[in-house]
Amino acid sequence: MMDQTTLAVFFGLMLMGMALLALFGVIAYYSLIVLRYVWLKRLGPAVYYLITGDAKSLPNRKVVL
């Protein structure tokens, strides 16, 4: 039979492991959102232009300084 200290350590480590797993999940989720934004807004049109040569498909950005 496990004593009370062993159980406390076990459940503490289990909770910390669950929190760490949740943290990795949140980081992965928001990383995928950023990657999707970068691909759709920046890299996707550039790759399409390189393949097709259609410059009209590129986003029309007017930079104001």
mmCIF file of N, CA, C and O in Angstrom:
data_model
loop_
_atom_site.group_PDB
_atom_site.id
_atom_site.type_symbol
_atom_site.label_atom_id
_atom_site.label_comp_id
_atom_site.label_asym_id
_atom_site.label_seq_id
_atom_site.Cartn_x
_atom_site.Cartn_y
_atom_site.Cartn_z
ATOM 1 N N MET A 1 0.838 -1.180 0.000
ATOM 2 C CA MET A 1 0.000 0.000 0.000
ATOM 3 C C MET A 1 0.887 1.250 0.000
ATOM 4 O O MET A 1 1.890 1.290 0.701
ATOM 5 N N MET A 2 0.506 2.221 -0.819
ATOM 6 C CA MET A 2 1.285 3.457 -0.888
ATOM 7 C C MET A 2 0.886 4.385 0.247
ATOM 8 O O MET A 2 -0.285 4.470 0.615
ATOM 9 N N ASP A 3 1.888 5.077 0.778
ATOM 10 C CA ASP A 3 1.558 6.017 1.830
ATOM 11 C C ASP A 3 1.085 7.341 1.228
ATOM 12 O O ASP A 3 1.078 7.535 0.019
ATOM 13 N N GLN A 4 0.717 8.272 2.089
ATOM 14 C CA GLN A 4 0.094 9.521 1.649
ATOM 15 C C GLN A 4 1.069 10.403 0.869
ATOM 16 O O GLN A 4 0.683 11.056 -0.116
ATOM 17 N N THR A 5 2.329 10.422 1.243
ATOM 18 C CA THR A 5 3.319 11.250 0.545
ATOM 19 C C THR A 5 3.538 10.737 -0.871
ATOM 20 O O THR A 5 3.612 11.515 -1.822
ATOM 21 N N THR A 6 3.618 9.432 -1.036
ATOM 22 C CA THR A 6 3.811 8.856 -2.364
ATOM 23 C C THR A 6 2.625 9.182 -3.268
ATOM 24 O O THR A 6 2.808 9.518 -4.441
ATOM 25 N N LEU A 7 1.422 9.091 -2.728
ATOM 26 C CA LEU A 7 0.229 9.428 -3.514
ATOM 27 C C LEU A 7 0.216 10.901 -3.891
ATOM 28 O O LEU A 7 -0.131 11.261 -5.029
ATOM 29 N N ALA A 8 0.605 11.768 -2.968
ATOM 30 C CA ALA A 8 0.630 13.206 -3.254
ATOM 31 C C ALA A 8 1.633 13.520 -4.355
ATOM 32 O O ALA A 8 1.351 14.309 -5.266
ATOM 33 N N VAL A 9 2.806 12.901 -4.298
ATOM 34 C CA VAL A 9 3.822 13.122 -5.331
ATOM 35 C C VAL A 9 3.325 12.591 -6.672
ATOM 36 O O VAL A 9 3.460 13.242 -7.714
ATOM 37 N N PHE A 10 2.724 11.408 -6.661
ATOM 38 C CA PHE A 10 2.224 10.817 -7.900
ATOM 39 C C PHE A 10 1.165 11.704 -8.552
ATOM 40 O O PHE A 10 1.230 12.000 -9.746
ATOM 41 N N PHE A 11 0.186 12.159 -7.777
ATOM 42 C CA PHE A 11 -0.880 12.985 -8.348
ATOM 43 C C PHE A 11 -0.364 14.365 -8.739
ATOM 44 O O PHE A 11 -0.830 14.948 -9.718
ATOM 45 N N GLY A 12 0.604 14.881 -7.982
ATOM 46 C CA GLY A 12 1.210 16.158 -8.367
ATOM 47 C C GLY A 12 1.924 16.058 -9.698
ATOM 48 O O GLY A 12 1.785 16.922 -10.569
ATOM 49 N N LEU A 13 2.703 14.996 -9.882
ATOM 50 C CA LEU A 13 3.394 14.793 -11.161
ATOM 51 C C LEU A 13 2.410 14.539 -12.295
ATOM 52 O O LEU A 13 2.617 14.993 -13.426
ATOM 53 N N MET A 14 1.334 13.836 -11.984
ATOM 54 C CA MET A 14 0.323 13.582 -13.005
ATOM 55 C C MET A 14 -0.334 14.887 -13.443
ATOM 56 O O MET A 14 -0.524 15.131 -14.647
ATOM 57 N N LEU A 15 -0.669 15.747 -12.497
ATOM 58 C CA LEU A 15 -1.274 17.032 -12.844
ATOM 59 C C LEU A 15 -0.304 17.915 -13.623
ATOM 60 O O LEU A 15 -0.697 18.588 -14.583
ATOM 61 N N MET A 16 0.963 17.912 -13.230
ATOM 62 C CA MET A 16 1.945 18.712 -13.967
ATOM 63 C C MET A 16 2.126 18.170 -15.386
ATOM 64 O O MET A 16 2.276 18.942 -16.336
ATOM 65 N N GLY A 17 2.070 16.868 -15.550
ATOM 66 C CA GLY A 17 2.168 16.281 -16.882
ATOM 67 C C GLY A 17 0.980 16.650 -17.750
ATOM 68 O O GLY A 17 1.133 16.963 -18.939
ATOM 69 N N MET A 18 -0.211 16.656 -17.163
ATOM 70 C CA MET A 18 -1.397 17.046 -17.912
ATOM 71 C C MET A 18 -1.337 18.516 -18.302
ATOM 72 O O MET A 18 -1.715 18.886 -19.416
ATOM 73 N N ALA A 19 -0.854 19.357 -17.385
ATOM 74 C CA ALA A 19 -0.725 20.784 -17.694
ATOM 75 C C ALA A 19 0.303 21.006 -18.793
ATOM 76 O O ALA A 19 0.105 21.837 -19.691
ATOM 77 N N LEU A 20 1.403 20.256 -18.758
ATOM 78 C CA LEU A 20 2.426 20.386 -19.793
ATOM 79 C C LEU A 20 1.890 19.936 -21.149
ATOM 80 O O LEU A 20 2.151 20.581 -22.177
ATOM 81 N N LEU A 21 1.117 18.864 -21.160
ATOM 82 C CA LEU A 21 0.516 18.385 -22.407
ATOM 83 C C LEU A 21 -0.470 19.411 -22.958
ATOM 84 O O LEU A 21 -0.499 19.669 -24.172
ATOM 85 N N ALA A 22 -1.249 20.026 -22.091
ATOM 86 C CA ALA A 22 -2.187 21.065 -22.532
ATOM 87 C C ALA A 22 -1.431 22.269 -23.085
ATOM 88 O O ALA A 22 -1.844 22.871 -24.081
ATOM 89 N N LEU A 23 -0.323 22.629 -22.443
ATOM 90 C CA LEU A 23 0.485 23.748 -22.929
ATOM 91 C C LEU A 23 1.040 23.457 -24.319
ATOM 92 O O LEU A 23 0.998 24.320 -25.207
ATOM 93 N N PHE A 24 1.531 22.246 -24.540
ATOM 94 C CA PHE A 24 2.022 21.882 -25.874
ATOM 95 C C PHE A 24 0.898 21.933 -26.898
ATOM 96 O O PHE A 24 1.113 22.338 -28.044
ATOM 97 N N GLY A 25 -0.292 21.513 -26.500
ATOM 98 C CA GLY A 25 -1.424 21.564 -27.413
ATOM 99 C C GLY A 25 -1.787 22.987 -27.796
ATOM 100 O O GLY A 25 -2.064 23.274 -28.964
ATOM 101 N N VAL A 26 -1.775 23.893 -26.838
ATOM 102 C CA VAL A 26 -2.086 25.297 -27.122
ATOM 103 C C VAL A 26 -1.026 25.907 -28.028
ATOM 104 O O VAL A 26 -1.340 26.619 -28.994
ATOM 105 N N ILE A 27 0.246 25.610 -27.752
ATOM 106 C CA ILE A 27 1.335 26.134 -28.587
ATOM 107 C C ILE A 27 1.201 25.603 -30.016
ATOM 108 O O ILE A 27 1.348 26.352 -30.985
ATOM 109 N N ALA A 28 0.907 24.321 -30.165
ATOM 110 C CA ALA A 28 0.761 23.737 -31.500
ATOM 111 C C ALA A 28 -0.429 24.349 -32.232
ATOM 112 O O ALA A 28 -0.345 24.646 -33.427
ATOM 113 N N TYR A 29 -1.535 24.568 -31.521
ATOM 114 C CA TYR A 29 -2.734 25.124 -32.136
ATOM 115 C C TYR A 29 -2.469 26.525 -32.683
ATOM 116 O O TYR A 29 -2.776 26.820 -33.841
ATOM 117 N N TYR A 30 -1.883 27.385 -31.866
ATOM 118 C CA TYR A 30 -1.647 28.751 -32.322
ATOM 119 C C TYR A 30 -0.520 28.820 -33.347
ATOM 120 O O TYR A 30 -0.527 29.699 -34.212
ATOM 121 N N SER A 31 0.420 27.895 -33.286
ATOM 122 C CA SER A 31 1.456 27.844 -34.328
ATOM 123 C C SER A 31 0.838 27.487 -35.675
ATOM 124 O O SER A 31 1.220 28.049 -36.710
ATOM 125 N N LEU A 32 -0.109 26.576 -35.675
ATOM 126 C CA LEU A 32 -0.773 26.220 -36.929
ATOM 127 C C LEU A 32 -1.596 27.382 -37.471
ATOM 128 O O LEU A 32 -1.660 27.583 -38.689
ATOM 129 N N ILE A 33 -2.214 28.161 -36.594
ATOM 130 C CA ILE A 33 -2.955 29.338 -37.054
ATOM 131 C C ILE A 33 -2.008 30.337 -37.715
ATOM 132 O O ILE A 33 -2.310 30.882 -38.785
ATOM 133 N N VAL A 34 -0.860 30.572 -37.100
ATOM 134 C CA VAL A 34 0.118 31.510 -37.674
ATOM 135 C C VAL A 34 0.661 30.975 -38.983
ATOM 136 O O VAL A 34 0.778 31.722 -39.962
ATOM 137 N N LEU A 35 0.972 29.682 -39.045
ATOM 138 C CA LEU A 35 1.477 29.099 -40.290
ATOM 139 C C LEU A 35 0.447 29.181 -41.405
ATOM 140 O O LEU A 35 0.788 29.450 -42.557
ATOM 141 N N ARG A 36 -0.815 28.956 -41.053
ATOM 142 C CA ARG A 36 -1.866 29.059 -42.065
ATOM 143 C C ARG A 36 -1.979 30.483 -42.589
ATOM 144 O O ARG A 36 -2.111 30.706 -43.790
ATOM 145 N N TYR A 37 -1.902 31.466 -41.698
ATOM 146 C CA TYR A 37 -1.969 32.861 -42.116
ATOM 147 C C TYR A 37 -0.792 33.213 -43.028
ATOM 148 O O TYR A 37 -0.976 33.825 -44.082
ATOM 149 N N VAL A 38 0.412 32.791 -42.624
ATOM 150 C CA VAL A 38 1.598 33.098 -43.430
ATOM 151 C C VAL A 38 1.486 32.440 -44.796
ATOM 152 O O VAL A 38 1.809 33.052 -45.816
ATOM 153 N N TRP A 39 1.012 31.192 -44.838
ATOM 154 C CA TRP A 39 0.909 30.507 -46.125
ATOM 155 C C TRP A 39 -0.137 31.164 -47.013
ATOM 156 O O TRP A 39 0.110 31.443 -48.187
ATOM 157 N N LEU A 40 -1.319 31.443 -46.473
ATOM 158 C CA LEU A 40 -2.398 31.964 -47.312
ATOM 159 C C LEU A 40 -2.154 33.404 -47.738
ATOM 160 O O LEU A 40 -2.522 33.795 -48.847
ATOM 161 N N LYS A 41 -1.556 34.201 -46.871
ATOM 162 C CA LYS A 41 -1.403 35.624 -47.178
ATOM 163 C C LYS A 41 -0.081 35.959 -47.848
ATOM 164 O O LYS A 41 -0.010 36.914 -48.615
ATOM 165 N N ARG A 42 0.969 35.204 -47.574
ATOM 166 C CA ARG A 42 2.300 35.575 -48.064
ATOM 167 C C ARG A 42 2.880 34.565 -49.054
ATOM 168 O O ARG A 42 3.216 34.907 -50.173
ATOM 169 N N LEU A 43 2.997 33.329 -48.630
ATOM 170 C CA LEU A 43 3.708 32.352 -49.456
ATOM 171 C C LEU A 43 2.855 31.748 -50.558
ATOM 172 O O LEU A 43 3.346 31.476 -51.649
ATOM 173 N N GLY A 44 1.568 31.539 -50.289
ATOM 174 C CA GLY A 44 0.689 30.922 -51.284
ATOM 175 C C GLY A 44 0.645 31.674 -52.599
ATOM 176 O O GLY A 44 0.883 31.096 -53.666
ATOM 177 N N PRO A 45 0.351 32.990 -52.588
ATOM 178 C CA PRO A 45 0.340 33.733 -53.849
ATOM 179 C C PRO A 45 1.703 33.781 -54.536
ATOM 180 O O PRO A 45 1.778 33.738 -55.765
ATOM 181 N N ALA A 46 2.780 33.821 -53.760
ATOM 182 C CA ALA A 46 4.114 33.848 -54.364
ATOM 183 C C ALA A 46 4.419 32.538 -55.078
ATOM 184 O O ALA A 46 4.961 32.530 -56.193
ATOM 185 N N VAL A 47 4.057 31.418 -54.457
ATOM 186 C CA VAL A 47 4.279 30.113 -55.107
ATOM 187 C C VAL A 47 3.404 29.990 -56.347
ATOM 188 O O VAL A 47 3.847 29.502 -57.387
ATOM 189 N N TYR A 48 2.166 30.456 -56.254
ATOM 190 C CA TYR A 48 1.280 30.421 -57.426
ATOM 191 C C TYR A 48 1.865 31.258 -58.567
ATOM 192 O O TYR A 48 1.823 30.850 -59.733
ATOM 193 N N TYR A 49 2.428 32.408 -58.233
ATOM 194 C CA TYR A 49 3.054 33.250 -59.260
ATOM 195 C C TYR A 49 4.263 32.555 -59.874
ATOM 196 O O TYR A 49 4.461 32.610 -61.091
ATOM 197 N N LEU A 50 5.070 31.903 -59.058
ATOM 198 C CA LEU A 50 6.243 31.207 -59.590
ATOM 199 C C LEU A 50 5.850 30.069 -60.524
ATOM 200 O O LEU A 50 6.538 29.790 -61.503
ATOM 201 N N ILE A 51 4.745 29.397 -60.229
ATOM 202 C CA ILE A 51 4.311 28.277 -61.067
ATOM 203 C C ILE A 51 3.645 28.774 -62.341
ATOM 204 O O ILE A 51 3.938 28.289 -63.439
ATOM 205 N N THR A 52 2.742 29.764 -62.225
ATOM 206 C CA THR A 52 1.936 30.164 -63.372
ATOM 207 C C THR A 52 2.457 31.411 -64.081
ATOM 208 O O THR A 52 2.171 31.617 -65.250
ATOM 209 N N GLY A 53 3.176 32.277 -63.369
ATOM 210 C CA GLY A 53 3.637 33.531 -63.957
ATOM 211 C C GLY A 53 2.562 34.593 -64.019
ATOM 212 O O GLY A 53 2.728 35.616 -64.679
ATOM 213 N N ASP A 54 1.448 34.380 -63.336
ATOM 214 C CA ASP A 54 0.330 35.316 -63.364
ATOM 215 C C ASP A 54 0.529 36.386 -62.292
ATOM 216 O O ASP A 54 0.232 36.173 -61.114
ATOM 217 N N ALA A 55 1.026 37.549 -62.692
ATOM 218 C CA ALA A 55 1.321 38.605 -61.720
ATOM 219 C C ALA A 55 0.059 39.256 -61.185
ATOM 220 O O ALA A 55 0.079 39.861 -60.116
ATOM 221 N N LYS A 56 -1.062 39.129 -61.894
ATOM 222 C CA LYS A 56 -2.305 39.738 -61.426
ATOM 223 C C LYS A 56 -2.868 38.994 -60.211
ATOM 224 O O LYS A 56 -3.709 39.539 -59.500
ATOM 225 N N SER A 57 -2.421 37.788 -59.990
ATOM 226 C CA SER A 57 -2.910 37.029 -58.838
ATOM 227 C C SER A 57 -2.218 37.428 -57.544
ATOM 228 O O SER A 57 -2.673 37.060 -56.465
ATOM 229 N N LEU A 58 -1.122 38.163 -57.656
ATOM 230 C CA LEU A 58 -0.423 38.595 -56.447
ATOM 231 C C LEU A 58 -1.249 39.639 -55.709
ATOM 232 O O LEU A 58 -1.946 40.432 -56.329
ATOM 233 N N PRO A 59 -1.185 39.642 -54.368
ATOM 234 C CA PRO A 59 -1.930 40.653 -53.622
ATOM 235 C C PRO A 59 -1.417 42.051 -53.942
ATOM 236 O O PRO A 59 -0.215 42.262 -54.078
ATOM 237 N N ASN A 60 -2.329 42.986 -54.065
ATOM 238 C CA ASN A 60 -1.975 44.356 -54.391
ATOM 239 C C ASN A 60 -1.854 45.141 -53.089
ATOM 240 O O ASN A 60 -2.843 45.568 -52.512
ATOM 241 N N ARG A 61 -0.610 45.315 -52.616
ATOM 242 C CA ARG A 61 -0.392 46.018 -51.352
ATOM 243 C C ARG A 61 0.116 47.418 -51.615
ATOM 244 O O ARG A 61 1.092 47.604 -52.328
ATOM 245 N N LYS A 62 -0.543 48.367 -51.023
ATOM 246 C CA LYS A 62 -0.085 49.740 -51.112
ATOM 247 C C LYS A 62 0.517 50.106 -49.771
ATOM 248 O O LYS A 62 -0.188 50.184 -48.757
ATOM 249 N N VAL A 63 1.808 50.305 -49.723
ATOM 250 C CA VAL A 63 2.507 50.588 -48.474
ATOM 251 C C VAL A 63 2.534 52.086 -48.263
ATOM 252 O O VAL A 63 2.964 52.857 -49.121
ATOM 253 N N VAL A 64 2.065 52.514 -47.107
ATOM 254 C CA VAL A 64 2.080 53.917 -46.746
ATOM 255 C C VAL A 64 3.137 54.124 -45.684
ATOM 256 O O VAL A 64 3.101 53.476 -44.642
ATOM 257 N N LEU A 65 4.086 54.967 -45.973
ATOM 258 C CA LEU A 65 5.154 55.208 -44.997
ATOM 259 C C LEU A 65 4.844 56.443 -44.185
ATOM 260 O O LEU A 65 4.315 57.401 -44.622
#
